Amino acid sequence: MIRKRVTEMKEWKALRRHYKKMKDVTLRQLFASDAVRAEKFSINDGGIHFDYSKNRITEETVSILLELAHARGLRNEIERMFRGEKINETEDRAVLHTALRNLSGAPVIVDGADVMPGVFSVLDRMRDFSDRVRGGRWKGHTGRPMRNIVNIGIGGSDLGPRMVTEALKYYSRREMNFFYVSNIDETHIVETLRGLDPAETLFIIASKTFTTQETMTNAGTAKTWIIDHLGSDKAVPFHFVALSTNADEVNRFGIDRENMFAFWDWVGGRYSLTSAIGLSTMISIGYDHFVSLLNGFNDTDRHFRQMPFEKNIPVIMALLGIWYHNFFNAETHAILPYDQYLKKFPAYLQQADMESNGKSVDRSGRRVNYQTGPVIWGEPGTNGQHAFYQLLHQGTMLVPADFIGFARSLHGAVDHHRKLVANLYAQTEALAFGKTAEELRAEGVPERLIPYRTFEGNRPSNTIMAELLMPVTLGKIIALYEHKIFTQGVIWDVYSFDQWGVELGKTLAEKIFMELEPGFSGDVKHDSSTTCLINYYRSWQ
Ligand code: F6P
């Protein structure tokens, strides 16, 4: 069935007209005319405080955006995902990361079978294994307990667990060291393994397909390292476990099926951190904290499924993104966590969002005539303030931003934390309201400097606050973004759960890999630039 283009919908057209009215309205005006604007445009639910009042919106804006979501059938699309329908159409798969944290166990049916018993069985095995490793009861080939855990994976098999392990480091087993190797550049594994004792090192090979070039190359290098240092290939089963959907390839690599933790084709790579892919995180923080993380995800899943859209945080986040990307032509979105533990969060979201919605063909197979997924980027505050915030404040681009912070610190020094939060709040205030020429004159700023020192303001942001960075809170926040991405995919009418755009580069790399060999005698057929580059490389071998 050919679906109506979103740009032809009456709600979209209404937003276009509304934009003309709104484009010159300032946040100063909006706040001045409404004393309760912050309360009006905030949502408090499950310990998350979401303030979206510093956006260039009125109640009318929100109401048309919500109408768009309804008209696009968002409610029904949400149900289809949660019920396990095969909404990943181009790969003919269900999309059920929500089942991974469905701890109530309510049945979720895919192809006529309930997936929940399988989910619980893997979770139990992960618990048993992580308890043994943490407790020093999992012994290596020479009888020593494991102290170094090296996760080898890339993309979703790296970014998710790496981000969460870092974010929850406060709760981690400090006597153990956690490493993540992803890059095919040998530097990554060489520098990681330098100084590690093989007898105390456990490799977790994380790959949904178990065929990814980077992961399999690094896994092979790790295997050689173990065999060379421990003197026998009998060491492999003691030092390697696998997280995968591909039992045959795992077996071929030499890892016992016993030591494989499965997941399923209905778990997308970038949505997999709550599956077996989270094993390194579970070893780091322990089963109970991991379950709290899952509970946090589940809380947001329920919020997303049940809340009316006007109180639904991911839906509002998504609609605000649509408002800026499609009407104000904003091309990027900044993620600015004011918490050092969340330093990997922007990189994690880059894959989650850009691999999901970086699409230009709609669900009816037509090229879209509107902008879809934005560039996601960011760094923790306050570091970013001394680097790129200049552009956010005075550059020519509009960059909507999410500020994320916590009301309490995990550490003792009130001074640090109060300064951190003061900076977060100051930035959102400065972005929104800027500083006028009149204000500068009143401060005695010389006239010639006024243009340079003026801040236009009117730069939108969301602020997401929670009490404290706990596993449950982190789960809630990550799931907000997962569902934001889902919602935008529905509105943009793209398939958010495939990633065909990564394939061409992989195929070409395999071909060029052979052509780079000094002895290669076949025909090198490329454009003149690529051919010259290949010859340049070969000339140095
Ligand atoms: O190439 C992209 C991708 O397929 C991602 O979607 C995925 O997260 C990553 O590669 C790793 O894949 P795998 O877990 O199968 O090794």
Tab-separated table of N, CA, C and O in Angstrom, residues 196-246:
chain	number	residue	atom	x	y	z
A	196	LEU	N	48.790	-6.731	29.859
A	196	LEU	CA	47.801	-7.625	30.492
A	196	LEU	C	48.407	-9.018	30.653
A	196	LEU	O	49.181	-9.474	29.814
A	197	ASP	N	48.008	-9.680	31.708
A	197	ASP	CA	48.474	-11.044	31.933
A	197	ASP	C	47.469	-12.004	31.287
A	197	ASP	O	46.310	-12.078	31.721
A	198	PRO	N	47.896	-12.739	30.242
A	198	PRO	CA	46.957	-13.638	29.549
A	198	PRO	C	46.274	-14.625	30.494
A	198	PRO	O	45.110	-14.978	30.287
A	199	ALA	N	46.988	-15.054	31.519
A	199	ALA	CA	46.423	-16.053	32.435
A	199	ALA	C	45.210	-15.498	33.186
A	199	ALA	O	44.391	-16.254	33.707
A	200	GLU	N	45.081	-14.183	33.221
A	200	GLU	CA	43.966	-13.560	33.963
A	200	GLU	C	43.034	-12.777	33.048
A	200	GLU	O	42.310	-11.896	33.487
A	201	THR	N	43.097	-13.102	31.742
A	201	THR	CA	42.330	-12.300	30.781
A	201	THR	C	41.235	-13.131	30.114
A	201	THR	O	41.502	-14.214	29.580
A	202	LEU	N	40.033	-12.593	30.156
A	202	LEU	CA	38.881	-13.257	29.535
A	202	LEU	C	38.407	-12.409	28.362
A	202	LEU	O	38.164	-11.208	28.520
A	203	PHE	N	38.282	-13.035	27.197
A	203	PHE	CA	37.775	-12.329	26.023
A	203	PHE	C	36.295	-12.665	25.818
A	203	PHE	O	35.912	-13.835	25.830
A	204	ILE	N	35.524	-11.617	25.631
A	204	ILE	CA	34.111	-11.794	25.283
A	204	ILE	C	33.987	-11.380	23.825
A	204	ILE	O	34.170	-10.203	23.495
A	205	ILE	N	33.719	-12.338	22.966
A	205	ILE	CA	33.600	-11.997	21.544
A	205	ILE	C	32.117	-11.713	21.272
A	205	ILE	O	31.282	-12.623	21.302
A	206	ALA	N	31.846	-10.443	21.037
A	206	ALA	CA	30.457	-9.992	20.912
A	206	ALA	C	30.156	-9.661	19.461
A	206	ALA	O	30.677	-8.691	18.921
A	207	SER	N	29.348	-10.494	18.839
A	207	SER	CA	28.985	-10.207	17.450
A	207	SER	C	27.695	-10.936	17.127
A	207	SER	O	27.640	-12.165	17.200
A	208	LYS	N	26.687	-10.167	16.768
A	208	LYS	CA	25.404	-10.774	16.424
A	208	LYS	C	25.596	-11.802	15.300
A	208	LYS	O	25.137	-12.925	15.377
A	209	THR	N	26.321	-11.394	14.265
A	209	THR	CA	26.476	-12.274	13.096
A	209	THR	C	27.667	-13.222	13.226
A	209	THR	O	27.715	-14.255	12.581
A	210	PHE	N	28.627	-12.877	14.024
A	210	PHE	CA	29.905	-13.583	14.165
A	210	PHE	C	30.638	-13.691	12.826
A	210	PHE	O	31.385	-14.639	12.570
A	211	THR	N	30.414	-12.701	11.973
A	211	THR	CA	31.136	-12.674	10.688
A	211	THR	C	31.746	-11.299	10.449
A	211	THR	O	32.400	-11.095	9.431
A	212	THR	N	31.523	-10.355	11.351
A	212	THR	CA	31.985	-8.984	11.130
A	212	THR	C	33.509	-8.948	11.057
A	212	THR	O	34.201	-9.458	11.954
A	213	GLN	N	34.010	-8.363	9.962
A	213	GLN	CA	35.452	-8.417	9.671
A	213	GLN	C	36.306	-7.928	10.845
A	213	GLN	O	37.262	-8.586	11.260
A	214	GLU	N	35.948	-6.786	11.394
A	214	GLU	CA	36.748	-6.196	12.471
A	214	GLU	C	36.797	-7.134	13.680
A	214	GLU	O	37.859	-7.419	14.239
A	215	THR	N	35.619	-7.611	14.071
A	215	THR	CA	35.533	-8.423	15.283
A	215	THR	C	36.241	-9.757	15.101
A	215	THR	O	36.991	-10.205	15.986
A	216	MET	N	36.037	-10.374	13.930
A	216	MET	CA	36.651	-11.681	13.746
A	216	MET	C	38.178	-11.569	13.624
A	216	MET	O	38.917	-12.436	14.098
A	217	THR	N	38.637	-10.461	13.033
A	217	THR	CA	40.087	-10.266	12.933
A	217	THR	C	40.680	-10.061	14.329
A	217	THR	O	41.691	-10.685	14.700
A	218	ASN	N	40.056	-9.209	15.110
A	218	ASN	CA	40.561	-8.966	16.472
A	218	ASN	C	40.455	-10.228	17.335
A	218	ASN	O	41.348	-10.523	18.139
A	219	ALA	N	39.362	-10.985	17.139
A	219	ALA	CA	39.193	-12.220	17.921
A	219	ALA	C	40.298	-13.210	17.565
A	219	ALA	O	40.855	-13.892	18.445
A	220	GLY	N	40.635	-13.286	16.284
A	220	GLY	CA	41.708	-14.188	15.846
A	220	GLY	C	43.041	-13.789	16.479
A	220	GLY	O	43.803	-14.646	16.953
A	221	THR	N	43.306	-12.495	16.515
A	221	THR	CA	44.556	-12.009	17.118
A	221	THR	C	44.587	-12.339	18.613
A	221	THR	O	45.616	-12.766	19.158
A	222	ALA	N	43.443	-12.172	19.257
A	222	ALA	CA	43.360	-12.465	20.697
A	222	ALA	C	43.591	-13.960	20.948
A	222	ALA	O	44.284	-14.351	21.904
A	223	LYS	N	43.044	-14.774	20.051
A	223	LYS	CA	43.192	-16.230	20.214
A	223	LYS	C	44.670	-16.618	20.088
A	223	LYS	O	45.203	-17.394	20.907
A	224	THR	N	45.334	-16.067	19.085
A	224	THR	CA	46.761	-16.352	18.908
A	224	THR	C	47.548	-15.905	20.144
A	224	THR	O	48.453	-16.603	20.622
A	225	TRP	N	47.189	-14.753	20.666
A	225	TRP	CA	47.873	-14.204	21.855
A	225	TRP	C	47.741	-15.158	23.037
A	225	TRP	O	48.703	-15.464	23.745
A	226	ILE	N	46.524	-15.670	23.227
A	226	ILE	CA	46.303	-16.604	24.346
A	226	ILE	C	47.095	-17.891	24.121
A	226	ILE	O	47.809	-18.377	25.018
A	227	ILE	N	46.986	-18.435	22.895
A	227	ILE	CA	47.665	-19.719	22.634
A	227	ILE	C	49.180	-19.553	22.769
A	227	ILE	O	49.868	-20.363	23.411
A	228	ASP	N	49.702	-18.466	22.190
A	228	ASP	CA	51.159	-18.242	22.259
A	228	ASP	C	51.637	-18.108	23.703
A	228	ASP	O	52.676	-18.636	24.080
A	229	HIS	N	50.863	-17.378	24.501
A	229	HIS	CA	51.324	-17.119	25.868
A	229	HIS	C	51.036	-18.265	26.829
A	229	HIS	O	51.797	-18.485	27.770
A	230	LEU	N	49.948	-18.974	26.586
A	230	LEU	CA	49.607	-20.039	27.541
A	230	LEU	C	50.016	-21.417	27.017
A	230	LEU	O	49.819	-22.436	27.679
A	231	GLY	N	50.549	-21.410	25.793
A	231	GLY	CA	51.242	-22.594	25.305
A	231	GLY	C	50.368	-23.695	24.747
A	231	GLY	O	50.880	-24.756	24.409
A	232	SER	N	49.060	-23.492	24.625
A	232	SER	CA	48.236	-24.589	24.108
A	232	SER	C	46.887	-24.057	23.642
A	232	SER	O	46.315	-23.146	24.262
A	233	ASP	N	46.357	-24.654	22.565
A	233	ASP	CA	45.011	-24.218	22.141
A	233	ASP	C	43.939	-24.745	23.099
A	233	ASP	O	42.776	-24.372	23.019
A	234	LYS	N	44.349	-25.593	24.032
A	234	LYS	CA	43.405	-26.062	25.072
A	234	LYS	C	43.000	-24.901	25.980
A	234	LYS	O	42.029	-24.984	26.738
A	235	ALA	N	43.765	-23.808	25.922
A	235	ALA	CA	43.464	-22.646	26.778
A	235	ALA	C	42.222	-21.893	26.280
A	235	ALA	O	41.568	-21.186	27.058
A	236	VAL	N	41.923	-22.059	24.980
A	236	VAL	CA	40.876	-21.217	24.377
A	236	VAL	C	39.529	-21.274	25.118
A	236	VAL	O	38.966	-20.236	25.466
A	237	PRO	N	38.987	-22.452	25.400
A	237	PRO	CA	37.668	-22.475	26.064
A	237	PRO	C	37.647	-21.790	27.434
A	237	PRO	O	36.592	-21.361	27.885
A	238	PHE	N	38.812	-21.680	28.064
A	238	PHE	CA	38.861	-21.049	29.387
A	238	PHE	C	38.911	-19.526	29.300
A	238	PHE	O	38.654	-18.833	30.272
A	239	HIS	N	39.297	-19.039	28.130
A	239	HIS	CA	39.557	-17.596	28.012
A	239	HIS	C	38.669	-16.901	26.992
A	239	HIS	O	38.835	-15.704	26.765
A	240	PHE	N	37.740	-17.650	26.390
A	240	PHE	CA	36.863	-17.037	25.392
A	240	PHE	C	35.415	-17.434	25.625
A	240	PHE	O	35.124	-18.616	25.807
A	241	VAL	N	34.539	-16.443	25.587
A	241	VAL	CA	33.108	-16.732	25.510
A	241	VAL	C	32.544	-15.885	24.376
A	241	VAL	O	33.180	-14.930	23.936
A	242	ALA	N	31.356	-16.270	23.908
A	242	ALA	CA	30.785	-15.568	22.757
A	242	ALA	C	29.379	-15.081	23.060
A	242	ALA	O	28.621	-15.737	23.785
A	243	LEU	N	29.048	-13.926	22.480
A	243	LEU	CA	27.688	-13.392	22.538
A	243	LEU	C	27.241	-13.289	21.096
A	243	LEU	O	27.805	-12.505	20.331
A	244	SER	N	26.276	-14.092	20.706
A	244	SER	CA	25.971	-14.125	19.275
A	244	SER	C	24.618	-14.772	18.995
A	244	SER	O	24.018	-15.396	19.871
A	245	THR	N	24.182	-14.616	17.737
A	245	THR	CA	23.002	-15.355	17.282
A	245	THR	C	23.445	-16.513	16.381
A	245	THR	O	22.614	-17.273	15.910
A	246	ASN	N	24.755	-16.626	16.138
A	246	ASN	CA	25.248	-17.566	15.131
A	246	ASN	C	26.076	-18.690	15.765
A	246	ASN	O	27.308	-18.645	15.801
